[in-house]
Short mmCIF file of C-alpha atoms in Angstrom, two decimals:
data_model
loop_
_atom_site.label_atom_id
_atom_site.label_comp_id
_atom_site.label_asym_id
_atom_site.label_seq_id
_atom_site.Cartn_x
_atom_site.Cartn_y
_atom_site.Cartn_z
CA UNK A 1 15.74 -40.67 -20.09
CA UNK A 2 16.82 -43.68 -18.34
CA UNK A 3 16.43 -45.30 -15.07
CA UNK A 4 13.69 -41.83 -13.81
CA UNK A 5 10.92 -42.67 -12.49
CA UNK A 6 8.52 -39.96 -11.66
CA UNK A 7 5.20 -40.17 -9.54
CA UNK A 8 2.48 -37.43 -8.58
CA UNK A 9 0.28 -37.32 -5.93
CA UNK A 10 -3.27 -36.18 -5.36
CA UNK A 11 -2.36 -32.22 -5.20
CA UNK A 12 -1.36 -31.12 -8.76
CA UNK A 13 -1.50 -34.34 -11.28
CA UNK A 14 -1.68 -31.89 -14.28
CA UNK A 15 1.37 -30.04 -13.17
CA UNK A 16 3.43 -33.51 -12.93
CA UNK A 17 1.75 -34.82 -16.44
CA UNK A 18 3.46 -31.92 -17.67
CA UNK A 19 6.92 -32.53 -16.82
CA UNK A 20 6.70 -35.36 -17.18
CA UNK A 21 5.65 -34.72 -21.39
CA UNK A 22 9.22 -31.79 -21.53
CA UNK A 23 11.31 -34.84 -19.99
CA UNK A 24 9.69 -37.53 -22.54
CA UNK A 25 9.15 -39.90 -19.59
CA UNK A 26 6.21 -41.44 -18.32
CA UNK A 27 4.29 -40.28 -15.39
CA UNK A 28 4.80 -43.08 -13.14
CA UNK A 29 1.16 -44.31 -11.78
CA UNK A 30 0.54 -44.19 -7.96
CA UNK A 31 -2.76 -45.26 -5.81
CA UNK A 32 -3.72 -43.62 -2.55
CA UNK A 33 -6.89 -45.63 -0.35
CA UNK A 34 -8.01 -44.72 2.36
CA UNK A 35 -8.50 -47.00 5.60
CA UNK A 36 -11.84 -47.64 7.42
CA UNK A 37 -10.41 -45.57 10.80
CA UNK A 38 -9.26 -42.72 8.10
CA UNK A 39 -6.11 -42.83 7.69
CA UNK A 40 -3.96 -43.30 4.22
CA UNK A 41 -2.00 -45.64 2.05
CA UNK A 42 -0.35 -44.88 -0.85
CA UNK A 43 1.41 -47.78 -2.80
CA UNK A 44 3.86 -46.28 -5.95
CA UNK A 45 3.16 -48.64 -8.91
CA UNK A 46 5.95 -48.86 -11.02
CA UNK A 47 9.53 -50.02 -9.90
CA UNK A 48 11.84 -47.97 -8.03
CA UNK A 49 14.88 -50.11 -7.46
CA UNK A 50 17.80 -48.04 -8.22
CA UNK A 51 16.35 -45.30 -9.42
CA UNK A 52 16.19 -41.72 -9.15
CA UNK A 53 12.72 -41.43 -7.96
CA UNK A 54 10.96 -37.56 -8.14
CA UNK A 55 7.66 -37.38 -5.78
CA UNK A 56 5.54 -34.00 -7.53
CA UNK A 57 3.63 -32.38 -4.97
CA UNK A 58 2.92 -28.97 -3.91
CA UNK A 59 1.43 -28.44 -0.48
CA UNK A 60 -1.88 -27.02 -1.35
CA UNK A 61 -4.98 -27.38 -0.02
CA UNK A 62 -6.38 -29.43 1.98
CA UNK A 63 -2.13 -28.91 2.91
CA UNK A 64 -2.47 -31.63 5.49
CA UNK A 65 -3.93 -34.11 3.43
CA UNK A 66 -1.36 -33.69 0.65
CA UNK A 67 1.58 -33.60 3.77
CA UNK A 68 0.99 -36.81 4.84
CA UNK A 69 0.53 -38.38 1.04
CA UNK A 70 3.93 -37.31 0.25
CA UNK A 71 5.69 -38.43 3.65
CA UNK A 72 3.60 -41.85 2.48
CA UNK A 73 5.31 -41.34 -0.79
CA UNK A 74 8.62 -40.91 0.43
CA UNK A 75 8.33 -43.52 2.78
CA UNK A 76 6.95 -46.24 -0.09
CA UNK A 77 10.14 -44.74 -2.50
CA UNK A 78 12.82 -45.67 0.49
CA UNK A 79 11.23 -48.88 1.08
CA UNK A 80 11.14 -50.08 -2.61
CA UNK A 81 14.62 -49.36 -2.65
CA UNK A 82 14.96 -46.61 -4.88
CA UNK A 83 18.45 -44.67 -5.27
CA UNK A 84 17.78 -41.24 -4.36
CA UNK A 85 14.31 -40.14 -3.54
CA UNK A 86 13.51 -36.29 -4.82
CA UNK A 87 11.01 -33.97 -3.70
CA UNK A 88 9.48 -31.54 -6.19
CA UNK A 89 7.54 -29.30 -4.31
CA UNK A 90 6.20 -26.30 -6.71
CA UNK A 91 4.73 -25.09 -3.23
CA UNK A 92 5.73 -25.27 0.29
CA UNK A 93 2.61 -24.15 2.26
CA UNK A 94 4.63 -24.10 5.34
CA UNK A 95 7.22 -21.43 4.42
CA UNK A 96 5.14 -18.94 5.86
CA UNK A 97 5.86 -20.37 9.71
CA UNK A 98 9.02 -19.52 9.27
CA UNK A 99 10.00 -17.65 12.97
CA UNK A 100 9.40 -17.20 16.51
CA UNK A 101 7.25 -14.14 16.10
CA UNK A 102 4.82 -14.99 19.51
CA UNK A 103 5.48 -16.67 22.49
CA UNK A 104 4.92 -20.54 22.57
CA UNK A 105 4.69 -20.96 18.91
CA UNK A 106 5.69 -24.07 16.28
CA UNK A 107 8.17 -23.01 13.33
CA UNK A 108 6.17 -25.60 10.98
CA UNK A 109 8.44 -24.61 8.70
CA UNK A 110 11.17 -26.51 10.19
CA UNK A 111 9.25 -29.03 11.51
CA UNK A 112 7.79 -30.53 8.23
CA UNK A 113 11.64 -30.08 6.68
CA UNK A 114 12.42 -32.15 9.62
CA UNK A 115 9.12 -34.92 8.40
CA UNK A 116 10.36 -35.02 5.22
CA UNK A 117 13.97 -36.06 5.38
CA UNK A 118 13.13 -38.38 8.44
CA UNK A 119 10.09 -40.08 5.63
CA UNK A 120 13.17 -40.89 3.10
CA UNK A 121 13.40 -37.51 0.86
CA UNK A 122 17.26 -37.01 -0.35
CA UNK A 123 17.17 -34.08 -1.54
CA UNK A 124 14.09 -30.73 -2.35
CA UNK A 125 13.28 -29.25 -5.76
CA UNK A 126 11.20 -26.30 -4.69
CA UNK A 127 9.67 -23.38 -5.74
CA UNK A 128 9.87 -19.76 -4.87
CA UNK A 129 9.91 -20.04 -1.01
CA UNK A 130 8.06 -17.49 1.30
CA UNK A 131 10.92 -16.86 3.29
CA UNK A 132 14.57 -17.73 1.47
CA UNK A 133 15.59 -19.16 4.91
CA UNK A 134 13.60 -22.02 5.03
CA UNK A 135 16.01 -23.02 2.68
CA UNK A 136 18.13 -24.00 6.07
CA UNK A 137 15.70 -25.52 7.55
CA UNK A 138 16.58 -28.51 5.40
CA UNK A 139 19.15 -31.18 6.04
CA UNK A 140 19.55 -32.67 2.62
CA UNK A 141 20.24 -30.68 -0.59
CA UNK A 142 17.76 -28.09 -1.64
CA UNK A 143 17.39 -26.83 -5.07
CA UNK A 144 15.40 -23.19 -5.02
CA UNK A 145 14.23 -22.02 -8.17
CA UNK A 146 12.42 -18.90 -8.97
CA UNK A 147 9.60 -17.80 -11.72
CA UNK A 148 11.33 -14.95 -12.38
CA UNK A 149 12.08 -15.69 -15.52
CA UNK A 150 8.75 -16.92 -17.07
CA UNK A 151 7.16 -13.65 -15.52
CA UNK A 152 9.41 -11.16 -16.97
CA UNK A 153 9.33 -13.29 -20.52
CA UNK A 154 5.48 -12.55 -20.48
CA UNK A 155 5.92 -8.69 -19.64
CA UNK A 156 8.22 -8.54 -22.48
CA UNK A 157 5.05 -8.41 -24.42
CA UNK A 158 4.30 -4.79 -23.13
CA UNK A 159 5.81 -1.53 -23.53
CA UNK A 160 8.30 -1.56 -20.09
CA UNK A 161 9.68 2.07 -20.91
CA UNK A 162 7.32 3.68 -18.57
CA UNK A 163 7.11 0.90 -15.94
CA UNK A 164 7.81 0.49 -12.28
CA UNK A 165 7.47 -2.70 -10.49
CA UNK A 166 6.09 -2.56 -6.63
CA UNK A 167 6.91 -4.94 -3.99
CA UNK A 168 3.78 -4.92 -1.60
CA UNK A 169 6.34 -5.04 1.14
CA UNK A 170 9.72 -4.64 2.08
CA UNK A 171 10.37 -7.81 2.49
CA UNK A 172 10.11 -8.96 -0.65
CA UNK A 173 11.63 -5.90 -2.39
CA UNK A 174 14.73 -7.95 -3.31
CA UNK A 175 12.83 -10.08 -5.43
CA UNK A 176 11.17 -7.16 -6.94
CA UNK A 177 14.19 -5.14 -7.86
CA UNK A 178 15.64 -8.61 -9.63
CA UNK A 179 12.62 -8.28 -11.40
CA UNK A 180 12.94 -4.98 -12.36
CA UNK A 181 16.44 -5.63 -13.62
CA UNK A 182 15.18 -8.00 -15.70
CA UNK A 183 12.57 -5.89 -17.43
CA UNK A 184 15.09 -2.55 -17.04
CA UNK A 185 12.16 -1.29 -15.01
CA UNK A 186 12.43 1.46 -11.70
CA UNK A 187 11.72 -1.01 -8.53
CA UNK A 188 9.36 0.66 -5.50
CA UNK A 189 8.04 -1.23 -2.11
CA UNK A 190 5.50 -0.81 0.35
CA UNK A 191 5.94 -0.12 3.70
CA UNK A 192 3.84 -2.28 5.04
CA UNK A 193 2.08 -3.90 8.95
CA UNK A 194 0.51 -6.69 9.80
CA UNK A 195 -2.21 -6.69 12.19
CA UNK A 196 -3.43 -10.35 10.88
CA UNK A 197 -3.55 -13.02 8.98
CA UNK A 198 -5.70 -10.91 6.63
CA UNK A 199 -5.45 -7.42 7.91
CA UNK A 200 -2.77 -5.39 6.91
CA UNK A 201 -1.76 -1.38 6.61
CA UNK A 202 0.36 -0.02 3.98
CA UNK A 203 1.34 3.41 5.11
CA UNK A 204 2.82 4.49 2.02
CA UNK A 205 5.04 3.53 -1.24
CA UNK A 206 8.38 4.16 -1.05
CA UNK A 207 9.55 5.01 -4.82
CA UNK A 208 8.40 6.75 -7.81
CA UNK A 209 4.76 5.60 -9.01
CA UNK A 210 2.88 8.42 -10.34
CA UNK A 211 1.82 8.53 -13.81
CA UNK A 212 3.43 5.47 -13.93
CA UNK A 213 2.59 1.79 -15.30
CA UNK A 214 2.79 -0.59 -12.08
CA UNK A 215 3.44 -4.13 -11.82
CA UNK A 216 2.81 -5.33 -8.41
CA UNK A 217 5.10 -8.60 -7.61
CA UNK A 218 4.91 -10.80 -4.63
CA UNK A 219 5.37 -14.48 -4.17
CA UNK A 220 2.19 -15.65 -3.37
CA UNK A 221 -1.22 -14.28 -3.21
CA UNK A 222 -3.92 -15.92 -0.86
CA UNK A 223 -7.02 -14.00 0.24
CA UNK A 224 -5.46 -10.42 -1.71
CA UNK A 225 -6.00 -8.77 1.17
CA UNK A 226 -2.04 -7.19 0.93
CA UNK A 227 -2.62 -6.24 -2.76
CA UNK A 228 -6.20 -4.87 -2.25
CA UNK A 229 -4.62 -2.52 0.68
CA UNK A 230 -1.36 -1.56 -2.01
CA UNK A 231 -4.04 -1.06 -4.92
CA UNK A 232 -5.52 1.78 -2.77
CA UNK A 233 -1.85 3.58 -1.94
CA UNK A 234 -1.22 3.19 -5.77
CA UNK A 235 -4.72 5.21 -6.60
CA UNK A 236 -3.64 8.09 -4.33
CA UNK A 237 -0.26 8.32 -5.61
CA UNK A 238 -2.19 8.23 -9.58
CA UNK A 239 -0.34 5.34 -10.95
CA UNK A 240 -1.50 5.06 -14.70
CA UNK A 241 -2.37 1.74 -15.22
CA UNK A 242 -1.92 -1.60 -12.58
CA UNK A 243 -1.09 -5.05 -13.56
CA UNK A 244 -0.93 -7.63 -10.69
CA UNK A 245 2.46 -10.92 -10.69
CA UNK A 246 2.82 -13.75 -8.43
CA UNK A 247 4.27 -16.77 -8.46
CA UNK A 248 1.82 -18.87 -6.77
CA UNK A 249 -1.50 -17.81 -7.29
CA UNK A 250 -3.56 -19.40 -4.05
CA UNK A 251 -6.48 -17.28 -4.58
CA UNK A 252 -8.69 -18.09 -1.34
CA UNK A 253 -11.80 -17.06 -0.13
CA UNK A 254 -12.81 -15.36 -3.61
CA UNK A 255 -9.44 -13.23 -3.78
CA UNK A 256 -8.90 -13.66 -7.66
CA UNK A 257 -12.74 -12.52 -7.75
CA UNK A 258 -12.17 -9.66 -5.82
CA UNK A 259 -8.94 -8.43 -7.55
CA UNK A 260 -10.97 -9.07 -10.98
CA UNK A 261 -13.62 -7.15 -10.16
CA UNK A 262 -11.18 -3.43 -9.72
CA UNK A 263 -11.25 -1.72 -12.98
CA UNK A 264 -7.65 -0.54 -12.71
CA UNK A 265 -6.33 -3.75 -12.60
CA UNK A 266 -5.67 -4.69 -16.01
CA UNK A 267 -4.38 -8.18 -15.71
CA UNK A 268 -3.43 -10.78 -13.09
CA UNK A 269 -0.41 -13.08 -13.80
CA UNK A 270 0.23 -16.12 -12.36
CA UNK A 271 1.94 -19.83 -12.82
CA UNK A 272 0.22 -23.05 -12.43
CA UNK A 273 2.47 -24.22 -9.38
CA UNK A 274 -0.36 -24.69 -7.89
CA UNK A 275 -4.15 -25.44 -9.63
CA UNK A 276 -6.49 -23.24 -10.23
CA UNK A 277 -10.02 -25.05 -10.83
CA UNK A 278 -11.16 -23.43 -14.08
CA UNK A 279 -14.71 -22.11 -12.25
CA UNK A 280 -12.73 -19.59 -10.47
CA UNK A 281 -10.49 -18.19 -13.46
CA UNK A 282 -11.81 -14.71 -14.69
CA UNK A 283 -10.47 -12.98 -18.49
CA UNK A 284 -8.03 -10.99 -16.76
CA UNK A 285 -5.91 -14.03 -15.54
CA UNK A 286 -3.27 -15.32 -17.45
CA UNK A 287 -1.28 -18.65 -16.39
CA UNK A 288 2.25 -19.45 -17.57
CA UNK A 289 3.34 -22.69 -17.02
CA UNK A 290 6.49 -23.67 -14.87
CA UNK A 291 6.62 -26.68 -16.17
CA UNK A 292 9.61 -26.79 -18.61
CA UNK A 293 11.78 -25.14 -15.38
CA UNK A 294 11.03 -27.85 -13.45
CA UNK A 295 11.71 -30.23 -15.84
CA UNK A 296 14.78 -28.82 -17.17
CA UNK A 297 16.52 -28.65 -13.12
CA UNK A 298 15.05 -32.74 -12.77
CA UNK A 299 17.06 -33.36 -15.70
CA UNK A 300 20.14 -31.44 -14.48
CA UNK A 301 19.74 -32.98 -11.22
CA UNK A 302 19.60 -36.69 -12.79
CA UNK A 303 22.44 -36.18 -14.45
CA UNK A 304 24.59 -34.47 -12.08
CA UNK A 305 24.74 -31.03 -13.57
CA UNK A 306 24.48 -27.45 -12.73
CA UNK A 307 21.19 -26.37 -11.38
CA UNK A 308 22.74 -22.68 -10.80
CA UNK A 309 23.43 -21.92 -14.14
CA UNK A 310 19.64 -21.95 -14.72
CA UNK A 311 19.73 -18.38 -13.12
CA UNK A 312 22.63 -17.18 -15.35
CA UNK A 313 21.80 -14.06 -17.74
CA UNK A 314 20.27 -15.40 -20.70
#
């Protein structure tokens, strides 16, 4: 491909190495110091003139760290004069402050879509947002994508006919009955209450689980603490066997550990939009790769064509 030019920053290198490889263009090299009072400069090394420039970076941890790299990034991209300045973020950390839910609290949600088109992005290429609204938080084009796909091609594997996927909470139930469709699977939810960031109550299941092969699907998982409290609801109600789906698989403070260490969970599925260092992966994970996705909508969105029909049936 012609006139691309595609850089990574500090948070997921292997992630943009791949895309890079399904696109059959070069990942674009890019240096980051950092200044004797702390602070960072990142200087993209290839040219940008005129070209559609993609910045890959997820907002992972540290999140603040890899913020302000890729407002440096965008920043660098504008000033080198490149033509349109895109944002491929696997991950947006942020999604989760997505509403007023206290008094006298920041929507960082909005607030780093606001830092990011003021820093010279034209347009977002993300991932699988937290909350589907953040989507309008945005002022410039935003291309969502979903993992839907990938996850349901790897369940294919299995027998489905006795299957019924569980949305932790209603909330994300939407996702999991699209999910369902896809694997012509029964779709249940949890009714669920947050207390915390890491303490939560789910009362009961709403839907038919018993004797039943369960596939629990949310969109992120950080500390587990929501899928430890739905694995307990699913013994009571006698589900027959558990397998655990996400789409970005944070795993903090030992969660993939913990979730690893139950005996009725069978497996834990995951894709690598964000990394996972290889000392914390355990035999029952399994990683697909997003990569191709996200190269195949950069390539639609170079050339000008349809990134919606990415979602049509297949």
């Amino acid at each position: 491909m012609r006139d691309i030019a595609v850089f990574s920053g500090s948070a997921h290198p292997e992630l943009a190495a791949e895309v890079c490889a399904h696109l059959g263009v070069p990942l674009s090299p890019a240096r980051v110091s950092r200044f004797a009072n702390d602070c960072l400069g990142v200087q993209l090394q290839a040219n940008c003139r005129e070209r559609d420039v993609f910045l890959v970076q997820p907002l992972v941890t540290p999140v603040q760290e890899n913020l302000v790299e890729l407002l440096l990034m965008c920043d660098a991209a504008r000033g080198a004069s490149a033509s349109r300045v895109t944002v491929v973020m696997s991950h947006y950390a942020y999604a989760r402050s997505d509403k007023k839910d206290a008094p006298r609290i920041s929507i960082g949600g909005r607030l780093v879509a606001d830092l990011l088109v003021a820093s010279g992005a034209d347009r977002v290429l993300a991932l699988t947002l937290h909350s589907p609204q953040v989507h309008g938080f945005f002022s410039v084009p935003v291309d969502h994508l979903h993992a839907l796909r990938e996850l349901a091609e790897h369940f294919h594997g299995y027998d489905l006919s006795n299957t019924t996927v569980v949305s932790p909470d209603l909330g994300n139930a939407k996702e999991a009955a699209a999910f369902a469709r896809l694997l012509g699977a029964r779709v249940a939810a949890g009714a669920k209450q947050r207390f915390a960031d890491d303490r939560v109550s789910i009362s009961s299941v709403i839907g038919d689980v018993a004797g039943r092969d369960v596939i629990v699907l949310d969109d992120e998982i950080a500390k587990g603490s929501t899928v430890l409290e739905l694995l307990d609801r699913l013994r009571e109600l006698g589900a027959r066997s558990i397998r655990v789906a996400c789409t970005h698989g944070l795993f903090a403070a030992g969660a993939l550990k913990r979730l690893s260490e139950q005996p009725d969970v069978l497996e834990i599925v995951c894709t690598n939009t964000v990394p996972i260092p290889a000392e914390q992966r355990t035999d029952k994970l399994t990683v697909l790769s997003i990569a191709p996705a996200l190269a195949e909508a950069m390539r639609r969105i170079h050339n000008g064509e349809s990134v919606s029909a990415l979602f049509d049936a297949p």
